Amino acid sequence: MSKYYQPEIETMPYEEMKKLQDERLVAQVKHVWDNVPYYRKKMEEKGVTPDDIKGVDDLHKLPFVTKDDLRECYPYGLLAKPLGDCVRIQSTSGTTGKRVVAFYTQKDIELWEDCCARAITAVGGTNEDVCQVSYGYGLFTGGPGLNGGSHKVGCLTLPMSSGNTDRQLQFMTDLGATIICCTPSYAAYLAESIHEQGLRDKIKLKAGIFGAEAWSEEMRKDIENKLGIKAYDIYGLTEISGPGVSFECEEQTGMHVNEDHFIPEIIDPETGEVLPLGEKGELVFTSISKEAFPLLRYRTKDICVLSRKKCSCGRTLIKMAKPMGRSDDMLIIRGVNVFPSQIEEVLIAVGGGNITPNYLIKIDRVNNTDTFDLDVEMSEEMFSDDVKSIAKVENAIKDKLRSILGLGVNVHLVNPKTITRSEGKAKRVIDNRKI
Amino acid sequence: MLVKQVSAFIENKAGRLNEIADVLANSNIDISALTLADTTDYGIVRMIVSDPEQAVLALRESGVICKITETLAVAIDDAPGGFAKSLKTLTDNGIEIKYMYACISHAVGKALMIVSVDDPEKAQELIASTDAGKVNPSEIYRHI
Ligand SMILES: [Zn+2]
């Protein structure tokens, strides 16, 4: 078996890839102009016609698409193919407002599953493997995507869906699953259960593909140690197709973007201006192969960095770093970009557990300088009868944050359950600056 | 002898210490000794109570972060210099003293010192053979 699922694409020299992207982009722009009145109107408003788009270098001329556009067009407004050609919908879990529904033709499903097959092959998956898919099945893209990819690779596929941990562990041990696909938090939970039940010697797992939520390097190490596997990241979003928009290879230093189907850009979230390669900004995707629901310049709100550094795996596909947060969540304190996720990583590391201590970021402006305070709820793990030991924990949080952010922060330890939680989700930031 | 000390985390806000006293009173737990170590943001309450295990259960149920640690109870001699001698015995043998506070034994009307050390077991061995180490448990935990 090859170490690549589609070697001709995955190791294609960039000049050739760019030519492929140019062709597909030109065709895609014409496709949406002809078939989606909403796109045509947006382009006309910006004074752009398909004739202006001759290739990837003209991509920046196109208007952005945001989640608000998707909501406004719900459900059929962005559909670019007759319903008769569509075979599937998937949907986001949409916590607020209207759901987002995405449509797929058979060809769209094929290319999505190809992307997932590339991801499974990249973690060493072959037709000899038993692949346990423990993502949810249904409207959520996680289960169906990896399921299809697993079939394409030829793995024996266990369509477990999520939940029912006892059954998961029974199939995992009885059928000798070698690859597991699920969310990182469920992987951590399974790892804990395997550890508790002393099943470590009975499992045959070698790799895990974990995505659909943010996770830290600490969590990766923890899962890898507890299960004795390699844990790989996968990225995707329903709007673009689902998991497999990008995937990690054996180097585990970022995810290769399937750029023959999805062109990534990094923009300044404030100005919308395209940033040079290697700079941090908001990730934007253009799907150039999809038929039914092609999005041009879709703003993901994920903040990340792209790189074309040569990868030791031999793939030439551009790599994206693990998103470091959402542009919505980004704070600018004394000119420094701060993401709550960075603070969470520090607290997990210092707390020494898998649980994030509850915290609250408080920002204000005093004498034209930003003040940065962090309330952290005390936990049994951090507590001691000795002031010195507690001070050590406080200082560890301060020092780590200073080294990561380059910012001084005032840490305050507070009583547990004093930071308000609403609907299970804690409010993380109070910004009192009046600018 | 070694005594189980209950320590609890409190924010430096009015009423927090009252809350802890109320929780213990409602569980019929008596406090023999109490001391507060505080910083600008928070404090640590250290207590000798009649039933340490029950106290921790009751406090945790009320959402208080707390723990039990072994500390050394040293009797204060009537003769001058007695306690100093006990301390010297400990420090001369490499025991590090983290903090200490006084406690009145209701049973015998005697003063005791509660001493937190880095190695309670060893400290106990050193003190046990001296007069200062002969503390009856009933002098500390009032209900025992
Ligand atoms: Zn690679």
JSON list of N, CA and C in Angstrom, two decimals, chain A residues 22-37 39-40 43 49-54 62 80 288 294 296:
[
{"chain": "A", "resi": 22, "resn": "ASP", "atom": "N", "xyz": [-6.16, 27.29, -10.71]},
{"chain": "A", "resi": 22, "resn": "ASP", "atom": "CA", "xyz": [-6.59, 28.36, -11.63]},
{"chain": "A", "resi": 22, "resn": "ASP", "atom": "C", "xyz": [-7.78, 27.91, -12.46]},
{"chain": "A", "resi": 23, "resn": "GLU", "atom": "N", "xyz": [-7.62, 26.74, -13.07]},
{"chain": "A", "resi": 23, "resn": "GLU", "atom": "CA", "xyz": [-8.68, 26.21, -13.94]},
{"chain": "A", "resi": 23, "resn": "GLU", "atom": "C", "xyz": [-9.98, 26.02, -13.17]},
{"chain": "A", "resi": 24, "resn": "ARG", "atom": "N", "xyz": [-9.85, 25.36, -12.01]},
{"chain": "A", "resi": 24, "resn": "ARG", "atom": "CA", "xyz": [-11.05, 25.05, -11.23]},
{"chain": "A", "resi": 24, "resn": "ARG", "atom": "C", "xyz": [-11.72, 26.32, -10.70]},
{"chain": "A", "resi": 25, "resn": "LEU", "atom": "N", "xyz": [-10.91, 27.28, -10.27]},
{"chain": "A", "resi": 25, "resn": "LEU", "atom": "CA", "xyz": [-11.48, 28.52, -9.73]},
{"chain": "A", "resi": 25, "resn": "LEU", "atom": "C", "xyz": [-12.26, 29.27, -10.81]},
{"chain": "A", "resi": 26, "resn": "VAL", "atom": "N", "xyz": [-11.67, 29.38, -12.00]},
{"chain": "A", "resi": 26, "resn": "VAL", "atom": "CA", "xyz": [-12.33, 30.10, -13.11]},
{"chain": "A", "resi": 26, "resn": "VAL", "atom": "C", "xyz": [-13.68, 29.44, -13.41]},
{"chain": "A", "resi": 27, "resn": "ALA", "atom": "N", "xyz": [-13.68, 28.12, -13.46]},
{"chain": "A", "resi": 27, "resn": "ALA", "atom": "CA", "xyz": [-14.91, 27.38, -13.76]},
{"chain": "A", "resi": 27, "resn": "ALA", "atom": "C", "xyz": [-15.93, 27.55, -12.63]},
{"chain": "A", "resi": 28, "resn": "GLN", "atom": "N", "xyz": [-15.42, 27.54, -11.39]},
{"chain": "A", "resi": 28, "resn": "GLN", "atom": "CA", "xyz": [-16.33, 27.65, -10.24]},
{"chain": "A", "resi": 28, "resn": "GLN", "atom": "C", "xyz": [-17.00, 29.02, -10.20]},
{"chain": "A", "resi": 29, "resn": "VAL", "atom": "N", "xyz": [-16.23, 30.06, -10.46]},
{"chain": "A", "resi": 29, "resn": "VAL", "atom": "CA", "xyz": [-16.79, 31.42, -10.42]},
{"chain": "A", "resi": 29, "resn": "VAL", "atom": "C", "xyz": [-17.90, 31.55, -11.47]},
{"chain": "A", "resi": 30, "resn": "LYS", "atom": "N", "xyz": [-17.63, 30.98, -12.65]},
{"chain": "A", "resi": 30, "resn": "LYS", "atom": "CA", "xyz": [-18.65, 31.01, -13.71]},
{"chain": "A", "resi": 30, "resn": "LYS", "atom": "C", "xyz": [-19.89, 30.20, -13.28]},
{"chain": "A", "resi": 31, "resn": "HIS", "atom": "N", "xyz": [-19.64, 29.07, -12.65]},
{"chain": "A", "resi": 31, "resn": "HIS", "atom": "CA", "xyz": [-20.73, 28.20, -12.18]},
{"chain": "A", "resi": 31, "resn": "HIS", "atom": "C", "xyz": [-21.66, 28.94, -11.21]},
{"chain": "A", "resi": 32, "resn": "VAL", "atom": "N", "xyz": [-21.08, 29.63, -10.21]},
{"chain": "A", "resi": 32, "resn": "VAL", "atom": "CA", "xyz": [-21.96, 30.31, -9.24]},
{"chain": "A", "resi": 32, "resn": "VAL", "atom": "C", "xyz": [-22.61, 31.55, -9.86]},
{"chain": "A", "resi": 33, "resn": "TRP", "atom": "N", "xyz": [-21.88, 32.23, -10.73]},
{"chain": "A", "resi": 33, "resn": "TRP", "atom": "CA", "xyz": [-22.44, 33.42, -11.42]},
{"chain": "A", "resi": 33, "resn": "TRP", "atom": "C", "xyz": [-23.67, 33.02, -12.23]},
{"chain": "A", "resi": 34, "resn": "ASP", "atom": "N", "xyz": [-23.59, 31.88, -12.88]},
{"chain": "A", "resi": 34, "resn": "ASP", "atom": "CA", "xyz": [-24.69, 31.42, -13.72]},
{"chain": "A", "resi": 34, "resn": "ASP", "atom": "C", "xyz": [-25.85, 30.86, -12.91]},
{"chain": "A", "resi": 35, "resn": "ASN", "atom": "N", "xyz": [-25.56, 30.28, -11.74]},
{"chain": "A", "resi": 35, "resn": "ASN", "atom": "CA", "xyz": [-26.59, 29.49, -11.05]},
{"chain": "A", "resi": 35, "resn": "ASN", "atom": "C", "xyz": [-27.06, 30.04, -9.71]},
{"chain": "A", "resi": 36, "resn": "VAL", "atom": "N", "xyz": [-26.32, 30.98, -9.12]},
{"chain": "A", "resi": 36, "resn": "VAL", "atom": "CA", "xyz": [-26.72, 31.48, -7.80]},
{"chain": "A", "resi": 36, "resn": "VAL", "atom": "C", "xyz": [-26.92, 33.00, -7.86]},
{"chain": "A", "resi": 37, "resn": "PRO", "atom": "N", "xyz": [-28.17, 33.44, -7.96]},
{"chain": "A", "resi": 37, "resn": "PRO", "atom": "CA", "xyz": [-28.43, 34.88, -8.05]},
{"chain": "A", "resi": 37, "resn": "PRO", "atom": "C", "xyz": [-27.81, 35.68, -6.90]},
{"chain": "A", "resi": 39, "resn": "TYR", "atom": "N", "xyz": [-25.00, 35.15, -5.32]},
{"chain": "A", "resi": 39, "resn": "TYR", "atom": "CA", "xyz": [-23.58, 35.39, -5.61]},
{"chain": "A", "resi": 39, "resn": "TYR", "atom": "C", "xyz": [-23.43, 36.46, -6.70]},
{"chain": "A", "resi": 40, "resn": "ARG", "atom": "N", "xyz": [-24.26, 36.33, -7.72]},
{"chain": "A", "resi": 40, "resn": "ARG", "atom": "CA", "xyz": [-24.15, 37.28, -8.84]},
{"chain": "A", "resi": 40, "resn": "ARG", "atom": "C", "xyz": [-24.36, 38.71, -8.32]},
{"chain": "A", "resi": 43, "resn": "MET", "atom": "N", "xyz": [-21.34, 39.86, -6.34]},
{"chain": "A", "resi": 43, "resn": "MET", "atom": "CA", "xyz": [-20.22, 40.19, -7.23]},
{"chain": "A", "resi": 43, "resn": "MET", "atom": "C", "xyz": [-20.48, 41.50, -7.96]},
{"chain": "A", "resi": 49, "resn": "THR", "atom": "N", "xyz": [-16.91, 40.66, -12.39]},
{"chain": "A", "resi": 49, "resn": "THR", "atom": "CA", "xyz": [-17.61, 39.68, -13.22]},
{"chain": "A", "resi": 49, "resn": "THR", "atom": "C", "xyz": [-16.67, 38.48, -13.38]},
{"chain": "A", "resi": 50, "resn": "PRO", "atom": "N", "xyz": [-17.18, 37.35, -13.85]},
{"chain": "A", "resi": 50, "resn": "PRO", "atom": "CA", "xyz": [-16.31, 36.17, -14.02]},
{"chain": "A", "resi": 50, "resn": "PRO", "atom": "C", "xyz": [-15.09, 36.47, -14.91]},
{"chain": "A", "resi": 51, "resn": "ASP", "atom": "N", "xyz": [-15.21, 37.44, -15.82]},
{"chain": "A", "resi": 51, "resn": "ASP", "atom": "CA", "xyz": [-14.08, 37.76, -16.70]},
{"chain": "A", "resi": 51, "resn": "ASP", "atom": "C", "xyz": [-12.88, 38.31, -15.93]},
{"chain": "A", "resi": 52, "resn": "ASP", "atom": "N", "xyz": [-13.15, 38.87, -14.76]},
{"chain": "A", "resi": 52, "resn": "ASP", "atom": "CA", "xyz": [-12.04, 39.44, -13.96]},
{"chain": "A", "resi": 52, "resn": "ASP", "atom": "C", "xyz": [-11.23, 38.37, -13.25]},
{"chain": "A", "resi": 53, "resn": "ILE", "atom": "N", "xyz": [-11.79, 37.17, -13.16]},
{"chain": "A", "resi": 53, "resn": "ILE", "atom": "CA", "xyz": [-11.11, 36.11, -12.39]},
{"chain": "A", "resi": 53, "resn": "ILE", "atom": "C", "xyz": [-10.43, 35.15, -13.36]},
{"chain": "A", "resi": 54, "resn": "LYS", "atom": "N", "xyz": [-9.12, 35.32, -13.53]},
{"chain": "A", "resi": 54, "resn": "LYS", "atom": "CA", "xyz": [-8.37, 34.49, -14.47]},
{"chain": "A", "resi": 54, "resn": "LYS", "atom": "C", "xyz": [-7.60, 33.38, -13.75]},
{"chain": "A", "resi": 62, "resn": "LEU", "atom": "N", "xyz": [-12.76, 38.81, -5.25]},
{"chain": "A", "resi": 62, "resn": "LEU", "atom": "CA", "xyz": [-14.11, 38.31, -4.97]},
{"chain": "A", "resi": 62, "resn": "LEU", "atom": "C", "xyz": [-14.59, 38.74, -3.59]},
{"chain": "A", "resi": 80, "resn": "ALA", "atom": "N", "xyz": [-26.38, 25.65, -5.91]},
{"chain": "A", "resi": 80, "resn": "ALA", "atom": "CA", "xyz": [-25.89, 25.92, -7.26]},
{"chain": "A", "resi": 80, "resn": "ALA", "atom": "C", "xyz": [-26.23, 24.79, -8.24]},
{"chain": "A", "resi": 288, "resn": "ILE", "atom": "N", "xyz": [-13.34, 24.89, -4.73]},
{"chain": "A", "resi": 288, "resn": "ILE", "atom": "CA", "xyz": [-13.26, 25.03, -6.19]},
{"chain": "A", "resi": 288, "resn": "ILE", "atom": "C", "xyz": [-13.73, 23.79, -6.94]},
{"chain": "A", "resi": 294, "resn": "PRO", "atom": "N", "xyz": [-21.06, 25.40, -3.41]},
{"chain": "A", "resi": 294, "resn": "PRO", "atom": "CA", "xyz": [-19.69, 25.91, -3.46]},
{"chain": "A", "resi": 294, "resn": "PRO", "atom": "C", "xyz": [-19.61, 27.27, -2.77]},
{"chain": "A", "resi": 296, "resn": "LEU", "atom": "N", "xyz": [-17.41, 30.62, -2.00]},
{"chain": "A", "resi": 296, "resn": "LEU", "atom": "CA", "xyz": [-16.25, 31.39, -2.42]},
{"chain": "A", "resi": 296, "resn": "LEU", "atom": "C", "xyz": [-15.82, 32.29, -1.26]}
]
